PDB file of C-alpha atoms in Angstrom:
ATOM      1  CA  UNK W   1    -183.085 129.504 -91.692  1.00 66.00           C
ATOM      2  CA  UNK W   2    -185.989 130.653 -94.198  1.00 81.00           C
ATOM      3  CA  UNK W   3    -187.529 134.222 -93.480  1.00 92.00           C
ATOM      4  CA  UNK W   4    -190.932 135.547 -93.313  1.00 96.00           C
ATOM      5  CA  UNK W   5    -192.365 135.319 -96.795  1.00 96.00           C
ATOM      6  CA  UNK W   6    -195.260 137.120 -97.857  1.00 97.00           C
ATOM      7  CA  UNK W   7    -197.418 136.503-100.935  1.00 97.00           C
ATOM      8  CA  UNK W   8    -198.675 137.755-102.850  1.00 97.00           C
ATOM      9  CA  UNK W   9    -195.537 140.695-103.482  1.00 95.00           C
ATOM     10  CA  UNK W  10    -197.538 142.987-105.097  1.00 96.00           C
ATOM     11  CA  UNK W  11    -201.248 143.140-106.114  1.00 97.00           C
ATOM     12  CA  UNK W  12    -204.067 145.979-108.235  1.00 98.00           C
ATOM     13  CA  UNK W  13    -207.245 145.983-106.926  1.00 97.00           C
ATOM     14  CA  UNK W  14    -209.987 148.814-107.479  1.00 97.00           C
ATOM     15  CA  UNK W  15    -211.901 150.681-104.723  1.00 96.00           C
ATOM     16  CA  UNK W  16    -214.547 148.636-102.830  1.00 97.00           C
ATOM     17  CA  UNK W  17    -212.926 145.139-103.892  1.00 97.00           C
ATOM     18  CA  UNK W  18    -211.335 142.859-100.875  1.00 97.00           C
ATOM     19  CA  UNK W  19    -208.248 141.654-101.112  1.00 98.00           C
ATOM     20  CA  UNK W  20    -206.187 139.238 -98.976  1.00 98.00           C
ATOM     21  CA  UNK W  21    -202.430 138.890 -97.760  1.00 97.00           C
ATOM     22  CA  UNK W  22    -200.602 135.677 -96.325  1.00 97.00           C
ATOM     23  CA  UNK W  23    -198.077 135.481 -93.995  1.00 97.00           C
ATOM     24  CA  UNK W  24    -195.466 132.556 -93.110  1.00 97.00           C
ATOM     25  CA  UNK W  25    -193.648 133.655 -90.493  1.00 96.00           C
ATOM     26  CA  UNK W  26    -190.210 132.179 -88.915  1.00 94.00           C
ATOM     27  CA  UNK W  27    -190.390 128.942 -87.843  1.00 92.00           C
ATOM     28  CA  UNK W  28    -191.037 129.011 -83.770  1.00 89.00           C
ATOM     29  CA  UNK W  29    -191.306 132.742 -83.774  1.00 91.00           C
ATOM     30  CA  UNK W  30    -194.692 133.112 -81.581  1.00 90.00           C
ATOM     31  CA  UNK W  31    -195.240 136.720 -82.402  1.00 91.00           C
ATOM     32  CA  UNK W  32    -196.404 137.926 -85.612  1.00 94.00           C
ATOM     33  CA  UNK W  33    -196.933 141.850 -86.640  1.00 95.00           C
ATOM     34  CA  UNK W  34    -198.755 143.249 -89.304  1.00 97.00           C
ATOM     35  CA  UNK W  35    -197.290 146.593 -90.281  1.00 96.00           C
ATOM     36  CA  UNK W  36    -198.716 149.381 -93.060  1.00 97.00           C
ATOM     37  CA  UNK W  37    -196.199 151.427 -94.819  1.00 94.00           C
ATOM     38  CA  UNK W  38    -197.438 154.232 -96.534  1.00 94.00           C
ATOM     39  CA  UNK W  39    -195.041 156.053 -99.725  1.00 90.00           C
ATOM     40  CA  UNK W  40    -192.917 157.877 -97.449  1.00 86.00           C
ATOM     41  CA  UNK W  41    -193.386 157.290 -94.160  1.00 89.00           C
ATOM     42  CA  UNK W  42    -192.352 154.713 -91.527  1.00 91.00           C
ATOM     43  CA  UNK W  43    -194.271 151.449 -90.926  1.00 94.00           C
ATOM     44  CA  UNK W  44    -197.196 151.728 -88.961  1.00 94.00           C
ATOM     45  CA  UNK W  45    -198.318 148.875 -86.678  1.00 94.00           C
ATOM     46  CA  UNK W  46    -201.549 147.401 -87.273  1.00 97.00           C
ATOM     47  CA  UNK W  47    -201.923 144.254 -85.030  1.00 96.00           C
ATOM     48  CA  UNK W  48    -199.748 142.435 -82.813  1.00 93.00           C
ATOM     49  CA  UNK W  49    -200.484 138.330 -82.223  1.00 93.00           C
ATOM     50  CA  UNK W  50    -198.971 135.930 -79.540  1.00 90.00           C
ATOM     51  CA  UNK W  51    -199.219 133.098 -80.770  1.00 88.00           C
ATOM     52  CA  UNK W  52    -202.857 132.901 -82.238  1.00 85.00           C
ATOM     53  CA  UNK W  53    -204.477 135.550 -79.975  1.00 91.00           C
ATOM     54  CA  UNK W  54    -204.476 139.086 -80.435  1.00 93.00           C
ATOM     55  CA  UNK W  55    -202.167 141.474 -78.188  1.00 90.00           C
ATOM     56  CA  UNK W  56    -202.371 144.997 -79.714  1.00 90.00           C
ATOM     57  CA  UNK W  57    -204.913 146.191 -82.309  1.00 94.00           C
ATOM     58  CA  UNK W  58    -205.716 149.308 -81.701  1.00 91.00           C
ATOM     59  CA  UNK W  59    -204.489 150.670 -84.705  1.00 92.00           C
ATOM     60  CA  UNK W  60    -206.583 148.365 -86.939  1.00 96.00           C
ATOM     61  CA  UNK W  61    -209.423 149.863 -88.768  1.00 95.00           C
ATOM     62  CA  UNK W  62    -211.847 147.617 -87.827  1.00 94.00           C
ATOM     63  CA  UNK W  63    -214.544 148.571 -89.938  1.00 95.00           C
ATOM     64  CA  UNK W  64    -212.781 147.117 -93.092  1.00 97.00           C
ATOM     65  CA  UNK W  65    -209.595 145.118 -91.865  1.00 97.00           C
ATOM     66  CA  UNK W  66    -209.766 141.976 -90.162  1.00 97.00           C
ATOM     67  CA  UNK W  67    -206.348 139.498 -89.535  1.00 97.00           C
ATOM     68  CA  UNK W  68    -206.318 136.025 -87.885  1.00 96.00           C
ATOM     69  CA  UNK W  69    -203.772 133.715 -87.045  1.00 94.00           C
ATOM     70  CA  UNK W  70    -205.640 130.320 -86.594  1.00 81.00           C
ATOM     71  CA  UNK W  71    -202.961 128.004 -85.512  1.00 86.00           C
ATOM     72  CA  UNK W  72    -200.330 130.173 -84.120  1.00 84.00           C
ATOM     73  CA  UNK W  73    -198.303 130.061 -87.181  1.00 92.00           C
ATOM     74  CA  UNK W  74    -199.828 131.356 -90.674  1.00 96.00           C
ATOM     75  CA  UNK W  75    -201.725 134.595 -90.735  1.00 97.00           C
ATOM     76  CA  UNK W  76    -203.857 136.710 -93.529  1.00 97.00           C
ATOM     77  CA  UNK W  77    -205.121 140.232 -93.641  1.00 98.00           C
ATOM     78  CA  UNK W  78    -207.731 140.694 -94.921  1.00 98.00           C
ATOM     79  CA  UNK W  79    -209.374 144.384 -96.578  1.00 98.00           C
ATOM     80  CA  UNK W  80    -213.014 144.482 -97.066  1.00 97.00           C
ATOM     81  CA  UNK W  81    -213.961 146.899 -99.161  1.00 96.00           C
ATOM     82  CA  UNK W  82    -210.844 148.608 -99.894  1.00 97.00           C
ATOM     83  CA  UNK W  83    -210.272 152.416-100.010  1.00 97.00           C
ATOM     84  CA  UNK W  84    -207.823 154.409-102.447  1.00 97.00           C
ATOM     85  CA  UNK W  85    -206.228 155.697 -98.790  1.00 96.00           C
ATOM     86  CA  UNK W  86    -205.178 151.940 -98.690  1.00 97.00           C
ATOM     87  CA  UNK W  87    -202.470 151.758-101.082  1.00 98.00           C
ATOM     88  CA  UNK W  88    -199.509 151.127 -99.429  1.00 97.00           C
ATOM     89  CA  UNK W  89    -197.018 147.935 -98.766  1.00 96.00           C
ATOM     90  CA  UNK W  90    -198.420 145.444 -96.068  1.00 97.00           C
ATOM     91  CA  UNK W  91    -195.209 144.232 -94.491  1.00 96.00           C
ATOM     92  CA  UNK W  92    -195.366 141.152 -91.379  1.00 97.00           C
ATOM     93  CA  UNK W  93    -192.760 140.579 -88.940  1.00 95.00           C
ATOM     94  CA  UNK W  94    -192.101 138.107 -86.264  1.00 93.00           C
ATOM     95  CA  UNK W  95    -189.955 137.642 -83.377  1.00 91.00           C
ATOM     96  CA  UNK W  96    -189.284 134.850 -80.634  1.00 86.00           C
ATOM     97  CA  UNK W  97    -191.858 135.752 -78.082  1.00 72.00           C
ATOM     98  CA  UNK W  98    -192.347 139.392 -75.825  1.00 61.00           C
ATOM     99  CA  UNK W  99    -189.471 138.564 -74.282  1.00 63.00           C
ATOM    100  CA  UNK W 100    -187.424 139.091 -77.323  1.00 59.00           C
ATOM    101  CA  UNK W 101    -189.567 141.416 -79.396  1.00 57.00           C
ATOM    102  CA  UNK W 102    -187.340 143.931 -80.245  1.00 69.00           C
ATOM    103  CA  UNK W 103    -185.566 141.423 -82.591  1.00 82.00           C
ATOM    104  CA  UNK W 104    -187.962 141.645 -85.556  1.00 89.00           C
ATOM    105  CA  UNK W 105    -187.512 140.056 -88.584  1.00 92.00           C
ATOM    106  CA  UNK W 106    -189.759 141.620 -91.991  1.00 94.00           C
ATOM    107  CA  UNK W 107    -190.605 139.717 -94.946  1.00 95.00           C
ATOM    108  CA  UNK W 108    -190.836 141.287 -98.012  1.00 94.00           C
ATOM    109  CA  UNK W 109    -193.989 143.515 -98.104  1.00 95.00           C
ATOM    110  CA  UNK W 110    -197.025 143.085-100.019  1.00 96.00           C
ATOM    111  CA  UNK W 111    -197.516 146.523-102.317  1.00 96.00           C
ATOM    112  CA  UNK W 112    -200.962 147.292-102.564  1.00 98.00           C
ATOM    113  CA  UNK W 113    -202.512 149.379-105.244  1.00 97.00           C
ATOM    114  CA  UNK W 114    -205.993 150.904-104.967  1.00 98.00           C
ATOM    115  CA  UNK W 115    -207.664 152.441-107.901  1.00 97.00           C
TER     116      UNK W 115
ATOM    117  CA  UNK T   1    -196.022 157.638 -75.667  1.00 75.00           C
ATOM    118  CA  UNK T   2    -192.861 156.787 -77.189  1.00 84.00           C
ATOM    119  CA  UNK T   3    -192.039 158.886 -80.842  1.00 90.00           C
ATOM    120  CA  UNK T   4    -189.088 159.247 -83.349  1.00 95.00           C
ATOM    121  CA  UNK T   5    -187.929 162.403 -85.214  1.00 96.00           C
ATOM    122  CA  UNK T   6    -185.939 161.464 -88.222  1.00 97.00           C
ATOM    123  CA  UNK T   7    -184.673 165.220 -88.947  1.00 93.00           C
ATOM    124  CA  UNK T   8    -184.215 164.762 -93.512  1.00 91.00           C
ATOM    125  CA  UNK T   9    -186.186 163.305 -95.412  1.00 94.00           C
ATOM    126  CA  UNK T  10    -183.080 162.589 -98.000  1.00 96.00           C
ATOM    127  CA  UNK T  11    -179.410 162.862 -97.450  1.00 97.00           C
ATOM    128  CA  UNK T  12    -177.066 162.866 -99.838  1.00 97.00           C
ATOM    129  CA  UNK T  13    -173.157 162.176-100.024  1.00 97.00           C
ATOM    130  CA  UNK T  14    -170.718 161.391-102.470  1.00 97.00           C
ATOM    131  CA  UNK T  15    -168.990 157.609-102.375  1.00 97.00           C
ATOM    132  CA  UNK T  16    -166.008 157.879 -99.675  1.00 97.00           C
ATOM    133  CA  UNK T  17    -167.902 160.945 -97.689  1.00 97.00           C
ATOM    134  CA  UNK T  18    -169.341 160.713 -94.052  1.00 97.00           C
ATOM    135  CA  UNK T  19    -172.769 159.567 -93.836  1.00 98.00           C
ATOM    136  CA  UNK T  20    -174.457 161.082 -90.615  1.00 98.00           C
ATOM    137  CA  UNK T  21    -178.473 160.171 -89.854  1.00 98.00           C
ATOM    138  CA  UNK T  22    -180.336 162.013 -87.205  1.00 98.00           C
ATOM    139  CA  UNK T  23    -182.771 160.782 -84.812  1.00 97.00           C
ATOM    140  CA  UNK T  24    -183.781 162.012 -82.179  1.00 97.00           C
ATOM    141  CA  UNK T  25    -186.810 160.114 -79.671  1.00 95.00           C
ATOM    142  CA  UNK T  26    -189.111 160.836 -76.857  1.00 91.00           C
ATOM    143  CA  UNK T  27    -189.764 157.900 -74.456  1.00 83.00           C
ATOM    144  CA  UNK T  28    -191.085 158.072 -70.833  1.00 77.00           C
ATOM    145  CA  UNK T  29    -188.986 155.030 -69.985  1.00 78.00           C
ATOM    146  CA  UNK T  30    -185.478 153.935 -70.385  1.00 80.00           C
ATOM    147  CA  UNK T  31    -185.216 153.701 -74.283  1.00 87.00           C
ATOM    148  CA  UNK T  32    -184.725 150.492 -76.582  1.00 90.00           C
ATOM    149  CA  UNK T  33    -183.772 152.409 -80.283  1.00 92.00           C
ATOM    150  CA  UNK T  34    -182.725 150.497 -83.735  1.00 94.00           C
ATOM    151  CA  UNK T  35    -182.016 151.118 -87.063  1.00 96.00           C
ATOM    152  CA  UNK T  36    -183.487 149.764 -89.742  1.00 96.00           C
ATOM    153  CA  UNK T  37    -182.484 149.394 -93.891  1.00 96.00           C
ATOM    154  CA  UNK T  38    -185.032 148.944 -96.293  1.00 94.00           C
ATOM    155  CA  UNK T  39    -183.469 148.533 -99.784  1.00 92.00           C
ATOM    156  CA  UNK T  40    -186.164 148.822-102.892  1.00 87.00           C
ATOM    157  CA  UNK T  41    -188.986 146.454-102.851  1.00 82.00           C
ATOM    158  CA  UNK T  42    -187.737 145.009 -99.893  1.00 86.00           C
ATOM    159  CA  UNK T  43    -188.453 144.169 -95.926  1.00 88.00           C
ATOM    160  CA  UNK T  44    -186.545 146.088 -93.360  1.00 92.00           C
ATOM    161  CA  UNK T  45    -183.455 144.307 -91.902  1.00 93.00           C
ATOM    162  CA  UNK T  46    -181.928 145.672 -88.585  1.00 93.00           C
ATOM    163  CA  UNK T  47    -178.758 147.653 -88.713  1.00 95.00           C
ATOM    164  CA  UNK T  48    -178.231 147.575 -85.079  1.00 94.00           C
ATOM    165  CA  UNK T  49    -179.578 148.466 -82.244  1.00 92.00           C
ATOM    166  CA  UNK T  50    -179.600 149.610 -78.370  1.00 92.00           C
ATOM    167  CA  UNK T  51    -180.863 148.248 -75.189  1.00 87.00           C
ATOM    168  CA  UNK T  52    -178.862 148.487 -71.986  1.00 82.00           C
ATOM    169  CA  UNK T  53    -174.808 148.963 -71.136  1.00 84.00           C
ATOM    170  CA  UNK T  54    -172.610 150.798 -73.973  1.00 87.00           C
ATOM    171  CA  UNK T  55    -174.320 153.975 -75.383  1.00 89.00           C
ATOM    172  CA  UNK T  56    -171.591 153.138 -78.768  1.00 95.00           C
ATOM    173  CA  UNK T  57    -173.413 150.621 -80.678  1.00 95.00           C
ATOM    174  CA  UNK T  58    -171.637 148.741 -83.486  1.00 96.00           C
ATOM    175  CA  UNK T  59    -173.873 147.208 -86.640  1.00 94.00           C
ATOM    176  CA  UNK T  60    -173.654 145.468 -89.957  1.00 94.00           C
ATOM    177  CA  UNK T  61    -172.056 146.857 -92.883  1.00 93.00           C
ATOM    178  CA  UNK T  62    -169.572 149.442 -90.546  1.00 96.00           C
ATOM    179  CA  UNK T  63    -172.692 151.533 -89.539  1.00 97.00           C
ATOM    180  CA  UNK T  64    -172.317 152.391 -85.602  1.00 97.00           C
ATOM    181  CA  UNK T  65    -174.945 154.675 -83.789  1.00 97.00           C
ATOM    182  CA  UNK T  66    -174.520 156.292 -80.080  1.00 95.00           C
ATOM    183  CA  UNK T  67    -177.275 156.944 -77.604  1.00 94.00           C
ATOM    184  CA  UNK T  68    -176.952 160.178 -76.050  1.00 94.00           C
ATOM    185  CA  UNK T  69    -179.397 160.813 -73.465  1.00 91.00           C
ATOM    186  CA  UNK T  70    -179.043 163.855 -72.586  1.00 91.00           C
ATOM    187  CA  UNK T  71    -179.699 164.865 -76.031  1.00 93.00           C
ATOM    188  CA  UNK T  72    -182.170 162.019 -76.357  1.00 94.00           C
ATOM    189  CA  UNK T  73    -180.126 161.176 -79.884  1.00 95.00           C
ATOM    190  CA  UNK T  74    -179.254 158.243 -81.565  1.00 97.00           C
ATOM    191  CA  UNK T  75    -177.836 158.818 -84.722  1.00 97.00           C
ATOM    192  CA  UNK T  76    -176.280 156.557 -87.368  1.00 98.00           C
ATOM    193  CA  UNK T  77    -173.064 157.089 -88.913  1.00 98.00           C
ATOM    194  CA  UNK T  78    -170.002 155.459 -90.877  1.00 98.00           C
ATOM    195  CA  UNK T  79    -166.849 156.348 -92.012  1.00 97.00           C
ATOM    196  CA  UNK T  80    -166.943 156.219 -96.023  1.00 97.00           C
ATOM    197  CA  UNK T  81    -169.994 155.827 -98.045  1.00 97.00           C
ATOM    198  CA  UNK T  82    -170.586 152.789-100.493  1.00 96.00           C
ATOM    199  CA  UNK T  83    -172.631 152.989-103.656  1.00 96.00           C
ATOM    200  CA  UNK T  84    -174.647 149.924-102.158  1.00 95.00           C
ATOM    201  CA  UNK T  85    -175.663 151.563 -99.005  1.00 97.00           C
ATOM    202  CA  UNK T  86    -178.082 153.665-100.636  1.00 96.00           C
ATOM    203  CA  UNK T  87    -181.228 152.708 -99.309  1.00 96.00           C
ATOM    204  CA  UNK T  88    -184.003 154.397 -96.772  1.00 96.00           C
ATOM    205  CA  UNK T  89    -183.120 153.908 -93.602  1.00 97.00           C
ATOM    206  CA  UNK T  90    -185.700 154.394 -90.234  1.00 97.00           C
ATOM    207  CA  UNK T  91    -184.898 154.957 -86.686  1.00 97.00           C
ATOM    208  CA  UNK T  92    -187.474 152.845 -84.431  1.00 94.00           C
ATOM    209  CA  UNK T  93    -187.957 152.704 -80.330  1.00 92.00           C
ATOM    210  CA  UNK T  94    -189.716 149.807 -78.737  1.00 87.00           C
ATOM    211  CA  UNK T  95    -192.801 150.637 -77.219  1.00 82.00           C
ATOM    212  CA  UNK T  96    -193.434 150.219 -73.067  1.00 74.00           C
ATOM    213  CA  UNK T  97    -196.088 147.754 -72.364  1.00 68.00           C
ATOM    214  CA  UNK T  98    -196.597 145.187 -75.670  1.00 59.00           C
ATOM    215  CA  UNK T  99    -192.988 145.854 -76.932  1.00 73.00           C
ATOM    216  CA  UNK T 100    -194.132 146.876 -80.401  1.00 84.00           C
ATOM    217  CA  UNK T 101    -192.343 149.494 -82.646  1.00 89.00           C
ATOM    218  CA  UNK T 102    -192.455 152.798 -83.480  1.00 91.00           C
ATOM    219  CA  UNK T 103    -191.034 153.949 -86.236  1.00 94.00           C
ATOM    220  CA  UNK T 104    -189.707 157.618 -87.844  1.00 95.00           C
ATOM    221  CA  UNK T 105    -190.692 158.837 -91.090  1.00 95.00           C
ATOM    222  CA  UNK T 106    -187.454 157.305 -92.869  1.00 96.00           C
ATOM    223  CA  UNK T 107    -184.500 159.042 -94.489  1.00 97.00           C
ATOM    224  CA  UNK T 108    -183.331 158.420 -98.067  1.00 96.00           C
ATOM    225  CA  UNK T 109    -179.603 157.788 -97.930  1.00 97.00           C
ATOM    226  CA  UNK T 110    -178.377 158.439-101.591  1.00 97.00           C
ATOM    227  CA  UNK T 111    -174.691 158.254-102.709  1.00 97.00           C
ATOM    228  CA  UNK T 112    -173.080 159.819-105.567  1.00 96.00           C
ATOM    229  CA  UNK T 113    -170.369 157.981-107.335  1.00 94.00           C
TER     230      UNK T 113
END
């Protein structure tokens, strides 16, 4: 069974530039999670989709992130205009459905560098 | 709200030695804990984790973690250290309501030949 891949794995942008991230998920896995990890600290939860709508985002800077998840499967996050605080590694997760979201399963991470 | 207390923010032993991870959590409901590994560059893959019946939880790789509730603990251990288990590893509990994650600070397991 493939795993969530991520592209791109790492990526240098400079301040005020927007950058994108892709997500594949797991085959059939309805949820999707979008996580920030910041140099030495623990993931942080950014948004939460079911399928293609949106369950938790309250943690998502609205004012320069945005994420979608169009068909339920695929999703990008997007960073518009990117801030030095930024830099961190973008990391997406899915699982089966709320039922069975504790099992989440992480791709790779995206490492973001702001200058 | 649920939160995690990772107490270390780097452990070290030496190859063969104990390895013992703290974590301690506040939940207002019934916990659900895990344990993640993130090795360099890397996603984090579960170690184990906890939901309902035996508070002795068995994992990958010979870790094994035990909910204790009255200390609201659930710390990671195994026997005898490998090189290769050097890696950050990060306590989580699942959130009430959406059943997202919240994760502790991490702890740098590193392991001296």
């Amino acid at each position: 069974e493939a795993g969530v891949a991520q592209s791109p794995r790492y990526k240098i942008i400079e301040k005020r530039q927007s950058v994108a991230f892709w997500c594949n998920p797991i085959s059939g896995h309805a949820t999707l999670y979008w996580y920030q990890q910041i140099l030495g600290q623990g993931p942080k939860l950014l948004i939460q989709f079911q399928n293609n709508g949106v369950v938790d985002d309250s943690q998502l800077p609205k004012d320069r992130f945005s994420a979608e998840r169009l068909k339920g499967v695929d999703s990008t996050l997007k960073i518009q205009p990117a801030k030095l605080e930024d830099s961190a590694v973008y990391l997406c997760a899915s699982s089966e459905g709320q039922a069975h979201s504790y099992e989440q399963y992480f791709g790779p991470g995206t490492r973001l560098t702001v200058t | 709200a649920q939160s995690v207390t990772q107490l270390g923010s780097h452990v070290s032993v030496s190859e063969g030695a104990l390895v013992l991870l703290r974590c301690n959590y506040s939940s207002s409901v019934p916990p659900y804990l895990f344990w993640y590994v993130q090795y360099p560059n890397q996603g984090l893959q579960l170690l184990l984790k906890y939901t309902t019946g035996a508070t002795l939880v068995k994992g990958i790789n010979g870790f094994e973690a035990e909910f204790k509730k009255s200390e609201t603990s659930f710390h990671l251990t195994k026997p005898s250290a490998h090189m290769s288990d050097a890696a950050e590893y990060f306590c989580a509990v699942l959130n009430s309501g959406y059943s997202t994650l919240t994760f502790g600070k991490g702890t740098m397991l590193l392991v001296s030949p």
